[in-house]
Coordinates of C-alpha atoms in Angstrom, one line a residue:
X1 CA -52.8 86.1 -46.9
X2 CA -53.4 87.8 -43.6
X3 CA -56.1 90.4 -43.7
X4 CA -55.8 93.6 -42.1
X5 CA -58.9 95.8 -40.7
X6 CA -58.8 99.3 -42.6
X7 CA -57.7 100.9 -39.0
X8 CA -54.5 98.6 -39.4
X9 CA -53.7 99.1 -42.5
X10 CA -51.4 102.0 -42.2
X11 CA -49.8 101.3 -38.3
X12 CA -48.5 98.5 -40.7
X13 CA -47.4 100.1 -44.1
X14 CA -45.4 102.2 -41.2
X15 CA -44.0 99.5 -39.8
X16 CA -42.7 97.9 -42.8
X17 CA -41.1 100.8 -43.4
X18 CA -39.4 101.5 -40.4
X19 CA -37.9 97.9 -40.8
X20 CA -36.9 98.1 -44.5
X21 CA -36.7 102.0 -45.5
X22 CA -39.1 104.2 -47.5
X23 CA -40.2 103.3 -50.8
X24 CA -38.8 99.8 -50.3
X25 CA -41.1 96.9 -51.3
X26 CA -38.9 93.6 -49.8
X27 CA -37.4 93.6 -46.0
X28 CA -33.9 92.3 -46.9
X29 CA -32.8 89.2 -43.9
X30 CA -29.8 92.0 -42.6
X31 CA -32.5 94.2 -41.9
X32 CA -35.1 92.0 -40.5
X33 CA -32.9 90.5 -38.1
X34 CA -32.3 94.1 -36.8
X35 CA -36.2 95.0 -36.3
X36 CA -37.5 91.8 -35.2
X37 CA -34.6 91.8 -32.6
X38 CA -36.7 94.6 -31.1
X39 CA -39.8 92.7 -30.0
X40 CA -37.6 91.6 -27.0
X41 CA -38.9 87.9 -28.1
X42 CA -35.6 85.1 -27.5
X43 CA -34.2 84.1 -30.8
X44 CA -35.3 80.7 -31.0
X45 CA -38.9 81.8 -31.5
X46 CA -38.1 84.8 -34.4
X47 CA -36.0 81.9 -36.2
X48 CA -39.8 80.2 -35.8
X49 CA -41.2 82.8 -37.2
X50 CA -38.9 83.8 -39.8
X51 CA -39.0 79.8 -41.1
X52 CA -42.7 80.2 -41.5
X53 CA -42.8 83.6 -43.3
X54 CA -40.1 83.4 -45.7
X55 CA -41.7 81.1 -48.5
X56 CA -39.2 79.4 -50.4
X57 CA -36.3 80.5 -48.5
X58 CA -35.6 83.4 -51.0
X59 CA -33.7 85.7 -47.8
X60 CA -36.3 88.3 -47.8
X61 CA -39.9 88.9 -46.9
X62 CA -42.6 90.6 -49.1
X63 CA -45.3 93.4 -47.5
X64 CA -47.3 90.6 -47.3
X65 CA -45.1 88.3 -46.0
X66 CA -43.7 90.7 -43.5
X67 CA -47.4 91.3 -42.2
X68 CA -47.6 87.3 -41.6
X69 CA -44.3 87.8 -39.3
X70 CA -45.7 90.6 -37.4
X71 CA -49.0 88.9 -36.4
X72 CA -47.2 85.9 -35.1
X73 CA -44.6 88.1 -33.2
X74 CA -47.6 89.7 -31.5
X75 CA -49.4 85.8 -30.6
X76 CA -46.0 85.2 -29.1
X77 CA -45.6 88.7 -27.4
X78 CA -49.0 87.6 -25.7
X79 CA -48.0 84.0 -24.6
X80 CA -49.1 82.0 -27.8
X81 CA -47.5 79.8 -29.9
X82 CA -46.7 81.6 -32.9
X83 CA -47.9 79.1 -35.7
X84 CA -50.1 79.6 -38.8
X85 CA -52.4 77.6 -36.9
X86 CA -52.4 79.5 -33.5
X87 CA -53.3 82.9 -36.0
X88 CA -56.1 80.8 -38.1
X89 CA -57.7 79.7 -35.2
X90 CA -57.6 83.4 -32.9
X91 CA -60.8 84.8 -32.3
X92 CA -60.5 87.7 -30.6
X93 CA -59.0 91.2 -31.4
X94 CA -55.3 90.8 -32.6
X95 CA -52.8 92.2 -30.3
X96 CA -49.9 95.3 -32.3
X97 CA -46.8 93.9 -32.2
X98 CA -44.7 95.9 -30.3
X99 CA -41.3 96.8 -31.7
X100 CA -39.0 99.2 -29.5
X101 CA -36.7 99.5 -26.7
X102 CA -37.5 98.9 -22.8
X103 CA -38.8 101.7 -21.4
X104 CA -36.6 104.1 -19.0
X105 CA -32.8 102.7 -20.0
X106 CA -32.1 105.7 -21.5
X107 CA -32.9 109.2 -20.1
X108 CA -29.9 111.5 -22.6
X109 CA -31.7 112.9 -25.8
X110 CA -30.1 110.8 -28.5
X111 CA -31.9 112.8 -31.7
X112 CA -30.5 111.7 -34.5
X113 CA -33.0 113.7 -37.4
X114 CA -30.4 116.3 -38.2
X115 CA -27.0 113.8 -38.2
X116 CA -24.9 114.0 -40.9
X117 CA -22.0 111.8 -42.0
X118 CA -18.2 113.2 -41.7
X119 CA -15.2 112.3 -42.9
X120 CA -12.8 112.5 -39.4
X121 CA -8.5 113.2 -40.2
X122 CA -6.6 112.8 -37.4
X123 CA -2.9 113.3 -37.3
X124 CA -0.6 110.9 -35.5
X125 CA 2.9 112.2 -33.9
X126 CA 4.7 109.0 -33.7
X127 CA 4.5 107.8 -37.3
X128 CA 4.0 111.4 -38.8
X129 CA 0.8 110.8 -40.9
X130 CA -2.7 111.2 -41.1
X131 CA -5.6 108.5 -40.7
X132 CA -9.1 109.0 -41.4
X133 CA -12.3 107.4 -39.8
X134 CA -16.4 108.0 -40.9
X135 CA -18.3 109.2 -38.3
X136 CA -22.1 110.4 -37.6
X137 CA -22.1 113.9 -36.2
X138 CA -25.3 116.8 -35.3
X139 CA -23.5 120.2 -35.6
X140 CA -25.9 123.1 -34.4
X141 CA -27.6 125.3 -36.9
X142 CA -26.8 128.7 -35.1
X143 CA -22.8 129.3 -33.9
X144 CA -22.9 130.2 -30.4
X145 CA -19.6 132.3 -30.4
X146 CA -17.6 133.9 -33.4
X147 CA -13.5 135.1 -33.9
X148 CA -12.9 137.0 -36.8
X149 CA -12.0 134.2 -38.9
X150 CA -14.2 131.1 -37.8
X151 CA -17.5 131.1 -36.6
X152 CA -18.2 127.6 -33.6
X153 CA -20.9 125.2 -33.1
X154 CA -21.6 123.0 -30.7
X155 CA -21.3 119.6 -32.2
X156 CA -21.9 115.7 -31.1
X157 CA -20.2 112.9 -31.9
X158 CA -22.6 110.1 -32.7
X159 CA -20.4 107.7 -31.9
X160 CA -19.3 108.7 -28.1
X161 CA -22.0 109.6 -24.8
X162 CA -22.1 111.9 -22.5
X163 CA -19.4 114.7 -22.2
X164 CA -17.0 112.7 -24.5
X165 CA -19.7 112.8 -27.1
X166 CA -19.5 117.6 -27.1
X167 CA -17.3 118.9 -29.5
X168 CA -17.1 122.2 -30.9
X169 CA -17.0 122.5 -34.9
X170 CA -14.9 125.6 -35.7
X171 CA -16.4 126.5 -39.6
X172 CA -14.7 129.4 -41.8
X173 CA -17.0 132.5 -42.3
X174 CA -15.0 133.3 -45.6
X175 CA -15.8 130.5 -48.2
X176 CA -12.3 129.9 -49.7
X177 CA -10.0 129.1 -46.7
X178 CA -7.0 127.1 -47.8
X179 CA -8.1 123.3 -46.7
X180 CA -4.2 123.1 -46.1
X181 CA -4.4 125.4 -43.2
X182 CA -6.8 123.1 -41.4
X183 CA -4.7 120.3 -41.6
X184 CA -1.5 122.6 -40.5
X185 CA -3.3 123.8 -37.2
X186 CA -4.2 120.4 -35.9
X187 CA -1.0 119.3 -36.8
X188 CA 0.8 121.9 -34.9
X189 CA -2.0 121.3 -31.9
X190 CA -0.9 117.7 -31.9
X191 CA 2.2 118.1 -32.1
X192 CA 2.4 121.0 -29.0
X193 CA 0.5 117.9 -27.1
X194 CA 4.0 115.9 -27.5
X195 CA 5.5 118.9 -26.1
X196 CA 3.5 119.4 -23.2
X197 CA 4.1 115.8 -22.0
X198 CA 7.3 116.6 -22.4
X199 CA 6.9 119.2 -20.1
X200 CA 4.7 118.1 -17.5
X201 CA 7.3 114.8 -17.3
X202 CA 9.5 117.5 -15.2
X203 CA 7.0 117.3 -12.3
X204 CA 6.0 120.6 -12.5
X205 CA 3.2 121.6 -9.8
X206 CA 0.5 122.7 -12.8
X207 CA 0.1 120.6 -15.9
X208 CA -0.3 122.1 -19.4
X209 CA -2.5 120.1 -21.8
X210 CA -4.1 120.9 -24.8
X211 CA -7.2 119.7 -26.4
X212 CA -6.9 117.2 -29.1
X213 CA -7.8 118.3 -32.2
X214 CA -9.2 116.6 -35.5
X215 CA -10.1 118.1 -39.2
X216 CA -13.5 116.4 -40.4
X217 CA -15.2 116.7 -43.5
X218 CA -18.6 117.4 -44.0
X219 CA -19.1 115.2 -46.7
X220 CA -23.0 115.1 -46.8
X221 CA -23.0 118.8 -47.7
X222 CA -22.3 120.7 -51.2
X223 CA -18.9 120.9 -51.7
X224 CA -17.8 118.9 -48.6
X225 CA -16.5 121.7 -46.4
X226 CA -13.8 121.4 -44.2
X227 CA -13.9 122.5 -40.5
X228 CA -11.3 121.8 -37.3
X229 CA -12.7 120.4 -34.2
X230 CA -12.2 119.8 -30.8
X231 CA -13.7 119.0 -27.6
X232 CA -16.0 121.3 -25.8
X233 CA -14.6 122.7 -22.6
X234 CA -16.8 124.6 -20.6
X235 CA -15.9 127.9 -19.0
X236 CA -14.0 131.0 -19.2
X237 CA -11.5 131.2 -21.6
X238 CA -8.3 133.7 -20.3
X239 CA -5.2 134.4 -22.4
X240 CA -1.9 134.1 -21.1
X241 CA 0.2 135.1 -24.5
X242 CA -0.5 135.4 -28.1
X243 CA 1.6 134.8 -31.5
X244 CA 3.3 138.2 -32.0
X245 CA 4.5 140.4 -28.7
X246 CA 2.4 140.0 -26.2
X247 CA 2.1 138.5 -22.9
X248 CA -0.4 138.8 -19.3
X249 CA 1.8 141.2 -17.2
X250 CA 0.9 139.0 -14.0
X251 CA 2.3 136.0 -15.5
X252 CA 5.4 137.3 -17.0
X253 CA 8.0 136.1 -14.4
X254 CA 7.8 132.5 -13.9
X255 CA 9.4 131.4 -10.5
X256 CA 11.5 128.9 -10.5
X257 CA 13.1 126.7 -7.8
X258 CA 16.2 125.2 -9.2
X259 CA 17.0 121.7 -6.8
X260 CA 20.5 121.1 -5.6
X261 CA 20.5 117.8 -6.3
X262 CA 20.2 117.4 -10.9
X263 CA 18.6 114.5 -10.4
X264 CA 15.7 116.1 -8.8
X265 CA 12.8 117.9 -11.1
X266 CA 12.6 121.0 -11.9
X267 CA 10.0 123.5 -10.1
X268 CA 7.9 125.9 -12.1
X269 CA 4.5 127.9 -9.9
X270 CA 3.6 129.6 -13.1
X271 CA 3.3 126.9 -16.0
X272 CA 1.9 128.7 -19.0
X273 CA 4.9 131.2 -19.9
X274 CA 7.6 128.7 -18.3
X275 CA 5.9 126.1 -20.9
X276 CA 6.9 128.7 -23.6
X277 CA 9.9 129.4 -22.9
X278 CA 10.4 125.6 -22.3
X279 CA 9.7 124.5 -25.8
X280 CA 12.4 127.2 -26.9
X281 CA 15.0 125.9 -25.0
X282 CA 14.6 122.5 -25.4
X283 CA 14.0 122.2 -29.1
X284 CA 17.5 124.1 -29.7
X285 CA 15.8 127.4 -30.9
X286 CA 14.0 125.5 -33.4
X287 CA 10.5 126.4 -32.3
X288 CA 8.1 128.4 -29.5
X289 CA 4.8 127.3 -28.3
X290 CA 2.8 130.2 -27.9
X291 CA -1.0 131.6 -27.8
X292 CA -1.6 130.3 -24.5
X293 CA -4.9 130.1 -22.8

């Protein structure tokens, strides 16, 4: 049994806890492997260690056992062979294992104390159905801008870095939205996507994209609310049409150079109502893509 000074005792009853999870009394091989990975020691010597600390091979290692392992990771952290008889025979001070990343390879703030788990639905265009993924996600406590149906957060994505990682989580302010009419706006969102590339394919001098979309479930919250989300764009937002009548008075007239030639593209200098009026036209009067910014 290795004997701890008082001062030690709960720097270790931390430790072990870190490494297995609170109120845990065994440090299950999955997890060890995980933690002991961290003392940047090569894996030859933690399978050393591991051999000598898990008595009868049972998989797992005790408290006490798991004290054992952590004195010999810290012999061999120093230069020492990391052997029962190395720690019998040490006079002097024992070294604390050290357990953590290099210093300095990571400068982003990765907090991860307020992540949640999500349920993410995702609709696809080519076979016309919806697939669904779990995901880790931090949505802001306070919205930083509000419509008069949704309030929006600022959200990260666990799972990504840097600006891939922003997304903005767009929650209802009335608690009985129809979960339906989530699932109908991505899918219209997605599916306007397919139109733009549709568009843009005519090598028009301005592109029109829009954002992709997803519906995610908050599924670690009472009575897993739904929200829609997308990617976080910074800047100023400016309308160029909406879903009833209107329409930006500068942008009204589209100019268009028609090509002698068919086989040459068509040219459009003001995309956003020339995209409208595009979808119209070339879906047969079947639909209009519209509420443009």
């Amino acid at each position: 049994m290795v004997r701890l000074l008082p001062e030690e005792v709960e720097h270790f009853r931390k430790m072990f806890e870190l490494a297995a999870g609170s109120g845990q009394t065994t440090l299950q091989g999955r997890l060890a492997v995980s933690f002991f990975a961290r003392s940047g020691l090569p894996q030859q010597t933690l399978k050393i260690v591991w051999a000598t600390c898990d008595r009868g091979q049972k998989g797992f290692l005790t408290r006490s056992e798991f004290v054992l392992a952590a004195r010999l990771v810290a012999l061999a952290q120093v230069g020492l062979r990391p052997t029962l008889e190395q720690l019998l025979t040490y006079k002097q001070k024992f070294p604390i294992p050290k357990f953590e990343l290099p210093d300095n390879i990571y400068t982003d703030d990765f907090d991860v104390s307020e992540s949640e788990r999500a349920i993410k639905h995702e609709y696809d265009t080519t076979t016309q159905k919806w697939r669904r993924t779990l995901v880790n996600v931090v949505i802001d406590r306070y919205a930083f801008a509000e419509g008069a149906m949704r309030a929006a957060y600022h959200m990260r994505d666990l799972s990504a870095s840097g600006e891939k990682s922003q997304f903005v989580a767009k929650i209802a302010k009335v608690i009985g939205t129809p979960v339906a009419q989530y699932f109908d706006d991505v899918r219209m969102q997605t599916e306007a996507q397919k139109w733009a590339h549709e568009f843009n394919g005519k090598n028009v001098p301005k592109r029109v994209e829009f954002i992709a979309a997803y519906v995610m479930e908050l599924i670690d919250r009472p009575s897993r609310p739904i929200c829609g989300v997308e990617l976080f764009v910074p800047g100023q937002y400016v309308k160029y049409n909406n879903n009833w009548d209107w329409s930006d008075d500068r942008r009204n007239t589209p100019q268009v150079t028609r090509p002698s030639d068919e086989s040459m593209s068509l040219r459009v200098t003001c995309p956003d109502q020339a995209f409208s009026h595009f979808t119209w036209e070339a879906s047969n009067h079947q639909l209009l893509i519209c509420d443009i910014q």
